[in-house]
PDB file of C-alpha atoms and ligand atoms in Angstrom:
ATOM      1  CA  UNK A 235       0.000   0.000   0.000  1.00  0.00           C
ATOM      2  CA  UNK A 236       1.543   3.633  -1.111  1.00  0.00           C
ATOM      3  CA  UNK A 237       2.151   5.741   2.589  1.00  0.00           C
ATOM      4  CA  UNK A 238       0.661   9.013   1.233  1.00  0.00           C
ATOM      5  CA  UNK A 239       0.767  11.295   4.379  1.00  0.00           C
ATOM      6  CA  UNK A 240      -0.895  14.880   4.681  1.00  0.00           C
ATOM      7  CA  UNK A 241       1.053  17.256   7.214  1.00  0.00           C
ATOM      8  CA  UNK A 242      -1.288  20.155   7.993  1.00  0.00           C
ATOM      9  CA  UNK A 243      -0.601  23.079   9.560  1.00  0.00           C
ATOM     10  CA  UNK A 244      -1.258  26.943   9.112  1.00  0.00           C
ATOM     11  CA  UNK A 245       2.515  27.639   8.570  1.00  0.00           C
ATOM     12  CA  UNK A 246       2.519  31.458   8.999  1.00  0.00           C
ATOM     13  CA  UNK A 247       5.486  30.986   8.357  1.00  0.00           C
ATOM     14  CA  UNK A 248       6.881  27.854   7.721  1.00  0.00           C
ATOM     15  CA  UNK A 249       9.528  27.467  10.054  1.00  0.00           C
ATOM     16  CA  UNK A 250      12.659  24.953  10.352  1.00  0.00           C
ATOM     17  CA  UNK A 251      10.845  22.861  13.062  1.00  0.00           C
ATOM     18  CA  UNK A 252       8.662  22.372  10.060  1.00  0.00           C
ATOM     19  CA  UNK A 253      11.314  21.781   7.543  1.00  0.00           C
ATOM     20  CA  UNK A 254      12.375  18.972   9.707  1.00  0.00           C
ATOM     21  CA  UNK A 255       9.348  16.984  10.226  1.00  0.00           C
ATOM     22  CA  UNK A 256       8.805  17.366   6.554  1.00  0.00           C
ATOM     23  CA  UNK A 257      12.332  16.106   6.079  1.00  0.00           C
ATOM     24  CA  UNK A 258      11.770  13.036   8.390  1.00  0.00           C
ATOM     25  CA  UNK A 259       8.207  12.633   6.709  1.00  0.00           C
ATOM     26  CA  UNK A 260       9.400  12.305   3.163  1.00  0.00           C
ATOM     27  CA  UNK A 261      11.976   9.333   4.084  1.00  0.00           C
ATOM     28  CA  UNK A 262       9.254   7.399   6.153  1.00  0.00           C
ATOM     29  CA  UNK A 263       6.470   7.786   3.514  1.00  0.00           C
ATOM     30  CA  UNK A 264       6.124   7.352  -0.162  1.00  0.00           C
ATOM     31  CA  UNK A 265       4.538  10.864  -0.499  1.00  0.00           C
ATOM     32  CA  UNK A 266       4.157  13.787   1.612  1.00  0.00           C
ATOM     33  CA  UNK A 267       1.482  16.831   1.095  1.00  0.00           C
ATOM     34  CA  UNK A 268       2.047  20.077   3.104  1.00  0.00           C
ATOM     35  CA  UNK A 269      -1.532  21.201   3.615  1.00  0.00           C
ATOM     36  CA  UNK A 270      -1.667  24.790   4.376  1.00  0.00           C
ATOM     37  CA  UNK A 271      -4.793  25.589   5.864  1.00  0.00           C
ATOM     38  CA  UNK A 272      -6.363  29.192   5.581  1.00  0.00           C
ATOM     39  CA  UNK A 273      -6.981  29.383   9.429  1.00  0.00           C
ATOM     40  CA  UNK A 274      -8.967  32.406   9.083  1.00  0.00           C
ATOM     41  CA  UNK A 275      -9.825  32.304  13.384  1.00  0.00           C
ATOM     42  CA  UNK A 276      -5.848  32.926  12.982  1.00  0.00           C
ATOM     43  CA  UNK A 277      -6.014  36.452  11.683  1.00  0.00           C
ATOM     44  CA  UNK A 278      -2.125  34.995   9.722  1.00  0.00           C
ATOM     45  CA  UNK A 279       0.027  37.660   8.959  1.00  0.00           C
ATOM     46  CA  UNK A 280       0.491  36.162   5.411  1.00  0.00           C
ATOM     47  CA  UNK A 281      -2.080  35.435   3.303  1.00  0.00           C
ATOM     48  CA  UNK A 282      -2.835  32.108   2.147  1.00  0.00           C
ATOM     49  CA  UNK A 283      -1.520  32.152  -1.309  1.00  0.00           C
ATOM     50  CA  UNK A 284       1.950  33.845   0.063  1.00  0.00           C
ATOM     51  CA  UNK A 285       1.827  30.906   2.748  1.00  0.00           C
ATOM     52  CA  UNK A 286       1.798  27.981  -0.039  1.00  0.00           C
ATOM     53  CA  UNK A 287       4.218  30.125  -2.277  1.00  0.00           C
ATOM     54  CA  UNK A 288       6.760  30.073   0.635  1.00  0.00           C
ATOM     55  CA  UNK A 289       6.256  26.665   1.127  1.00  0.00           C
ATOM     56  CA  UNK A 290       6.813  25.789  -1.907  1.00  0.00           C
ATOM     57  CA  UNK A 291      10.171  28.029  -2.666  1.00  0.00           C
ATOM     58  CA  UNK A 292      11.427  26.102   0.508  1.00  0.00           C
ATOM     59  CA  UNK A 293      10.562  22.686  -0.205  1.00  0.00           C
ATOM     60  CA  UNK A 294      11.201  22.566  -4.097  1.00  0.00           C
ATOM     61  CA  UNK A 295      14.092  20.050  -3.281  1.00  0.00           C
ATOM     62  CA  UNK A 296      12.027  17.327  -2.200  1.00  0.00           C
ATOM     63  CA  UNK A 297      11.263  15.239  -4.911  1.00  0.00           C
ATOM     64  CA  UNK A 298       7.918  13.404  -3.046  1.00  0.00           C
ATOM     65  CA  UNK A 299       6.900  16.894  -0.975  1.00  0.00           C
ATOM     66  CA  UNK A 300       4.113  18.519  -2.649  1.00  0.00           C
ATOM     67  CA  UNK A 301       2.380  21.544  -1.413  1.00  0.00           C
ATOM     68  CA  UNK A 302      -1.552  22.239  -1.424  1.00  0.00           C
ATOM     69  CA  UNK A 303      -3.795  24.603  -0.191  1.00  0.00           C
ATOM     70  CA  UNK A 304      -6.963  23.716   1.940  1.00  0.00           C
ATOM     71  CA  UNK A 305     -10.060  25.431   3.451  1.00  0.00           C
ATOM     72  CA  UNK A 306     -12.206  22.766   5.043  1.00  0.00           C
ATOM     73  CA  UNK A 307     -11.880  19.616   6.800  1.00  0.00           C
ATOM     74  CA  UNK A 308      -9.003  17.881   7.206  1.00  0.00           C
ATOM     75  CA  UNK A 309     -10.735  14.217   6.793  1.00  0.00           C
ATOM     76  CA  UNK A 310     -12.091  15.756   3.766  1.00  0.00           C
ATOM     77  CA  UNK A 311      -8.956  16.562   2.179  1.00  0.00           C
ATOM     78  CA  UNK A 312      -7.630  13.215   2.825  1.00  0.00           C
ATOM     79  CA  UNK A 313     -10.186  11.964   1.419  1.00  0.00           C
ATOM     80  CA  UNK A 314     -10.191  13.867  -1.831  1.00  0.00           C
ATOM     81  CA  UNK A 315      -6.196  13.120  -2.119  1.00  0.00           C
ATOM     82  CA  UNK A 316      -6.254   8.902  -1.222  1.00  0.00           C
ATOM     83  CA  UNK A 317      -3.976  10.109   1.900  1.00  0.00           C
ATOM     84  CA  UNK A 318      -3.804   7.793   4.615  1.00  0.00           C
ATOM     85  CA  UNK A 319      -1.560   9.349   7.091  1.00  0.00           C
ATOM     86  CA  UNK A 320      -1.300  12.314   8.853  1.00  0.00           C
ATOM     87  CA  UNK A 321       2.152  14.012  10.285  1.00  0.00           C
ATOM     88  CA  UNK A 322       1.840  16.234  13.256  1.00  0.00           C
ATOM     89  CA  UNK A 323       4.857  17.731  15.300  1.00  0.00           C
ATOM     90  CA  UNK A 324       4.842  16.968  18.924  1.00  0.00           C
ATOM     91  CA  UNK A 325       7.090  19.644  21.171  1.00  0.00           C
ATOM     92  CA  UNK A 326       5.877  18.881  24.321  1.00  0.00           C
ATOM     93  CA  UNK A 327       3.161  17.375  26.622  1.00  0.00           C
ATOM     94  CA  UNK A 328       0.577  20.379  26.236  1.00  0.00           C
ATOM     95  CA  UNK A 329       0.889  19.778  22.066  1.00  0.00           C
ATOM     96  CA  UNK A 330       0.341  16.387  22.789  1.00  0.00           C
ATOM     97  CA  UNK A 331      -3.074  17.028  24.864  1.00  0.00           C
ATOM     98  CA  UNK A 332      -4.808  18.758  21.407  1.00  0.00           C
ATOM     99  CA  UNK A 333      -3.157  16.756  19.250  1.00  0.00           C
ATOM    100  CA  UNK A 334      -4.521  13.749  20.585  1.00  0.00           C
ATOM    101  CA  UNK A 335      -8.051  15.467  20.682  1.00  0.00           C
ATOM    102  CA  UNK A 336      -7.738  16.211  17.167  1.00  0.00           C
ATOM    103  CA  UNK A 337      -6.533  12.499  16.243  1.00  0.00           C
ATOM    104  CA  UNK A 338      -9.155  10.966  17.859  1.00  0.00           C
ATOM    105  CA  UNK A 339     -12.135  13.129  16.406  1.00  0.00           C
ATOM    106  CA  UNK A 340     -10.657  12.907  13.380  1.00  0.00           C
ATOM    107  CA  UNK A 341     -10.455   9.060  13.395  1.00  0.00           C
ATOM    108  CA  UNK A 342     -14.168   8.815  14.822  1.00  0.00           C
ATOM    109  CA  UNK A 343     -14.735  10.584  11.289  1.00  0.00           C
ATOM    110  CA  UNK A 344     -12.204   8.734   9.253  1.00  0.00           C
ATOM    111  CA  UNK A 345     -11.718   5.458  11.007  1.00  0.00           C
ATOM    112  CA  UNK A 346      -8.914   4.336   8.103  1.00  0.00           C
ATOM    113  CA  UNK A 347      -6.961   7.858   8.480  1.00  0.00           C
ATOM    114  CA  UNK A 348      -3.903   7.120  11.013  1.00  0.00           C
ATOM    115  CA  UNK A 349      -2.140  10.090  13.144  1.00  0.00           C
ATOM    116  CA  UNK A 350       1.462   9.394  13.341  1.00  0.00           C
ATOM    117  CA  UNK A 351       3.162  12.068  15.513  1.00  0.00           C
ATOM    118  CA  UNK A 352       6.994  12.798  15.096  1.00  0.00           C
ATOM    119  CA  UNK A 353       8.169  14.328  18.216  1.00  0.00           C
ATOM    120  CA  UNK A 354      10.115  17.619  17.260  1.00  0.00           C
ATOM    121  CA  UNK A 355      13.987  17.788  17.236  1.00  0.00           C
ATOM    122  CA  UNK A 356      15.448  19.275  20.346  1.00  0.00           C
ATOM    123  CA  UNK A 357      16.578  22.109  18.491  1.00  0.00           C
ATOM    124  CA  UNK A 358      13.514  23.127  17.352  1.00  0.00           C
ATOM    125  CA  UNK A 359      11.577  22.515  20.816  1.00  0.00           C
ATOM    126  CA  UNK A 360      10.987  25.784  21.330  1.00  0.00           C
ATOM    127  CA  UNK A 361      10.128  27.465  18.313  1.00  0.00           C
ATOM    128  CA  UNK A 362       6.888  28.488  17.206  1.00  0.00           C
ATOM    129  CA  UNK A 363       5.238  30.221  14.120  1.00  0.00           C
ATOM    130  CA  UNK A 364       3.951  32.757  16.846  1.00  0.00           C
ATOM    131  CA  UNK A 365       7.465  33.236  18.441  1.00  0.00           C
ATOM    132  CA  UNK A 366       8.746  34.003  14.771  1.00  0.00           C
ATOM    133  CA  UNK A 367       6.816  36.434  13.659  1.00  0.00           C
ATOM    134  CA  UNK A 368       7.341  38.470  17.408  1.00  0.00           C
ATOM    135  CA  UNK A 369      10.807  38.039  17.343  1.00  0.00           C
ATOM    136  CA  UNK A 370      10.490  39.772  13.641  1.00  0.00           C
ATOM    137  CA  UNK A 371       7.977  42.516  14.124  1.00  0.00           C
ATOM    138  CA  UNK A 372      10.122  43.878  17.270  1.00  0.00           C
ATOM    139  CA  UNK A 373      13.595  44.025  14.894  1.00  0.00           C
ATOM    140  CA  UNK A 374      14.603  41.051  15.671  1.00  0.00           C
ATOM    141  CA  UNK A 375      16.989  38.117  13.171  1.00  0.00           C
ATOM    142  CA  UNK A 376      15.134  35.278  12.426  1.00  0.00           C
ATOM    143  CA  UNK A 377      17.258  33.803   9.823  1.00  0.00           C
ATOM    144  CA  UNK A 378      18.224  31.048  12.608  1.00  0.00           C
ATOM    145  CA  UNK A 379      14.950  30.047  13.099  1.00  0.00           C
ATOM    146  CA  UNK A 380      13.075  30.274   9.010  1.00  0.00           C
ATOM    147  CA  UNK A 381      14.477  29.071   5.679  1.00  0.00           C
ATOM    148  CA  UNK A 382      16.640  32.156   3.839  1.00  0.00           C
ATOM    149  CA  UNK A 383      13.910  32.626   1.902  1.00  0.00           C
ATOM    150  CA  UNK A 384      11.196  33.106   4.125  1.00  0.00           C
ATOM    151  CA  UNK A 385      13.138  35.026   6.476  1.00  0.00           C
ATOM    152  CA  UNK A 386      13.650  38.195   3.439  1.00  0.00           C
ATOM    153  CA  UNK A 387       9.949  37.480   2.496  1.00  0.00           C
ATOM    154  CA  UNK A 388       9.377  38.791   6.494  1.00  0.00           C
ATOM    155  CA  UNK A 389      11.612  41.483   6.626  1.00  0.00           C
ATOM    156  CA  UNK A 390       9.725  42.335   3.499  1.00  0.00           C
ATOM    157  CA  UNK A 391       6.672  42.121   4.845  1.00  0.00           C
ATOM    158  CA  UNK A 392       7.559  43.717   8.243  1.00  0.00           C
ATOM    159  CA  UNK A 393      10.161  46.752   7.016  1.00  0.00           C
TER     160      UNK A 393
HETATM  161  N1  COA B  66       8.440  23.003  14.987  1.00  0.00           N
HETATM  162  C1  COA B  66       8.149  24.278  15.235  1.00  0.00           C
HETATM  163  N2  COA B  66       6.892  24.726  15.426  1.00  0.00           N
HETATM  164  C2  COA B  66       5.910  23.856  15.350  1.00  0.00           C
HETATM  165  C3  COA B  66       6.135  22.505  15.086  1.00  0.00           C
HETATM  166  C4  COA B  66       7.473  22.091  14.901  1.00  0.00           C
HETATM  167  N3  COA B  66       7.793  20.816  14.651  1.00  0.00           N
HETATM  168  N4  COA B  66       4.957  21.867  15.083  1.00  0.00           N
HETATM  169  C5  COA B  66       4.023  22.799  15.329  1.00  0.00           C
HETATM  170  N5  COA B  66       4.582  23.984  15.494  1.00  0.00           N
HETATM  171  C6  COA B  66       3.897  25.236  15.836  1.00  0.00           C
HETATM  172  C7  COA B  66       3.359  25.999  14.688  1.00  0.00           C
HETATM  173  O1  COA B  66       4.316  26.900  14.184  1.00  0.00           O
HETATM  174  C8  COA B  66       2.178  26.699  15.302  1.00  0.00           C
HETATM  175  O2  COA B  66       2.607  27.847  15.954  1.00  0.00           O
HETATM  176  P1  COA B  66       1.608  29.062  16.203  1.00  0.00           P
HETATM  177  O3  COA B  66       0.434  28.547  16.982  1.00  0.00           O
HETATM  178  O4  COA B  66       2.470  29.980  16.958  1.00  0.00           O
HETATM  179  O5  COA B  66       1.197  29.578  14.859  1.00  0.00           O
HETATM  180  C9  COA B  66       1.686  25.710  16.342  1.00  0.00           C
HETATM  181  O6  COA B  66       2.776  24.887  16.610  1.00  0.00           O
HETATM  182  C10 COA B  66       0.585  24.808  15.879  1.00  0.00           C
HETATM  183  O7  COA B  66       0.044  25.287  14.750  1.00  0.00           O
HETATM  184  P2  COA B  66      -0.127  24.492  13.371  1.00  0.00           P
HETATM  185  O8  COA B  66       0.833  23.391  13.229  1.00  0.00           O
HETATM  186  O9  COA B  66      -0.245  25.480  12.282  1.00  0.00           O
HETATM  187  O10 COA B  66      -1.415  23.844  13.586  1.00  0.00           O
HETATM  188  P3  COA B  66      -2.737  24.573  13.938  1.00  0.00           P
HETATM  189  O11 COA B  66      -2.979  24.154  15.322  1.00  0.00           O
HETATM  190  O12 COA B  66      -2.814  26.009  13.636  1.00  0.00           O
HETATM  191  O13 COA B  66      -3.661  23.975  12.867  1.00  0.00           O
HETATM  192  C11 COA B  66      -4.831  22.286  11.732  1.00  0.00           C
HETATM  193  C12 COA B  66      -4.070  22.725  12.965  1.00  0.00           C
HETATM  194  C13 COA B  66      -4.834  23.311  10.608  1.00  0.00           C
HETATM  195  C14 COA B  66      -4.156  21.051  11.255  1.00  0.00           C
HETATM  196  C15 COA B  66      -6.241  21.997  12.259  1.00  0.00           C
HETATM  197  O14 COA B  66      -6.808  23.164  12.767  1.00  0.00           O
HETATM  198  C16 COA B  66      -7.112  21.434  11.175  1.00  0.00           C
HETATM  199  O15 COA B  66      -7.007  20.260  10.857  1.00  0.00           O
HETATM  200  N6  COA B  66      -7.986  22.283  10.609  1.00  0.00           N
HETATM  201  C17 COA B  66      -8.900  21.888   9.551  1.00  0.00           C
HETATM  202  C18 COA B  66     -10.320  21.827  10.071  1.00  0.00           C
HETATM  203  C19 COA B  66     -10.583  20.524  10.754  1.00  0.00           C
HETATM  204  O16 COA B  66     -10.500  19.458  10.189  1.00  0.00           O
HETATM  205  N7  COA B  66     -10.980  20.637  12.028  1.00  0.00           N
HETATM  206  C20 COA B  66     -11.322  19.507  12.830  1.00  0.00           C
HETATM  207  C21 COA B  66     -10.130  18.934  13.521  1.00  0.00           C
HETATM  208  S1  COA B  66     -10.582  17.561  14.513  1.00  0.00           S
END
């Protein structure tokens, strides 16, 4: 059976703890899709076209890492793209509490649909999408924490 896993998240922006799980992802499973979700309750600070175009400037080296856009459930999307796996990042024991809420509704709706979590490299433990864009909007360097090419698309974005 192909491993087609889904790795959602609202990846404003995508960040190297991301990078990594999608790294690890891609040499566990046959094919990986990076589903950016539009997370309007979010308010993002980039919109969701810039969101996928980042992504995909960052991941065009992986050869089975696509990146797709989605606006609705994520059992849906699954659905609609034969994936039956999906990534999450675990950093610590409060991610794992929602994560595991969202695994198990999602599995009462998709029963075939597995959640495999990939616990975060230690590096990376602390970083958030959140933390990124602070760190940025008060003048701070984020190149350590964001691909080179999302961290000019920020200072773009921010001045
Ligand atoms: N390294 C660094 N940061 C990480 C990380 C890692 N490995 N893994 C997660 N994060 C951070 C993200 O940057 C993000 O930070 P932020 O909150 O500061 O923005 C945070 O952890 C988690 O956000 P994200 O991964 O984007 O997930 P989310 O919680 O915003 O979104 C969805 C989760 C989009 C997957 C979920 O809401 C969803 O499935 N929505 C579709 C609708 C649906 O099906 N709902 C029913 C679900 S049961």
């Amino acid at each position: 059976m192909t491993k087609k896993a889904v790795y959602p998240g609202t990846f404003d922006p995508l960040t190297n703890g991301h990078i990594n799980i999608i790294q690890r992802s891609a040499e566990l499973f046959d094919e990986v899709l990076v589903a950016v979700a539009k997370s309007s309750g979010k308010a993002p600070l980039f919109n969701l076209e810039q969101r996928v175009e980042m992504a995909n400037e960052s991941l065009a080296n992986y050869a089975n890492v696509s990146v797709i856009l989605f606006d609705g459930l994520l059992v849906d999307l699954a659905k609609q793209n034969n994936a039956n796996i999906v990534v999450r990042g675990i950093r610590s024991i409060a991610d794992f509490e929602y994560e595991a809420q969202m695994a198990g509704m999602n599995r009462k709706m998709l029963p075939q649909l597995e959640t495999v979590f990939l616990t975060t490299h230690s590096d990376w433990a602390d970083l958030s999408s959140t933390l990124v864009r602070d760190i940025a909007r008060h003048g701070g360097n984020v190149s350590n924490f964001v691909p080179a090419n999302i961290a000019i698309k920020i200072s773009e974005k921010l001045g």
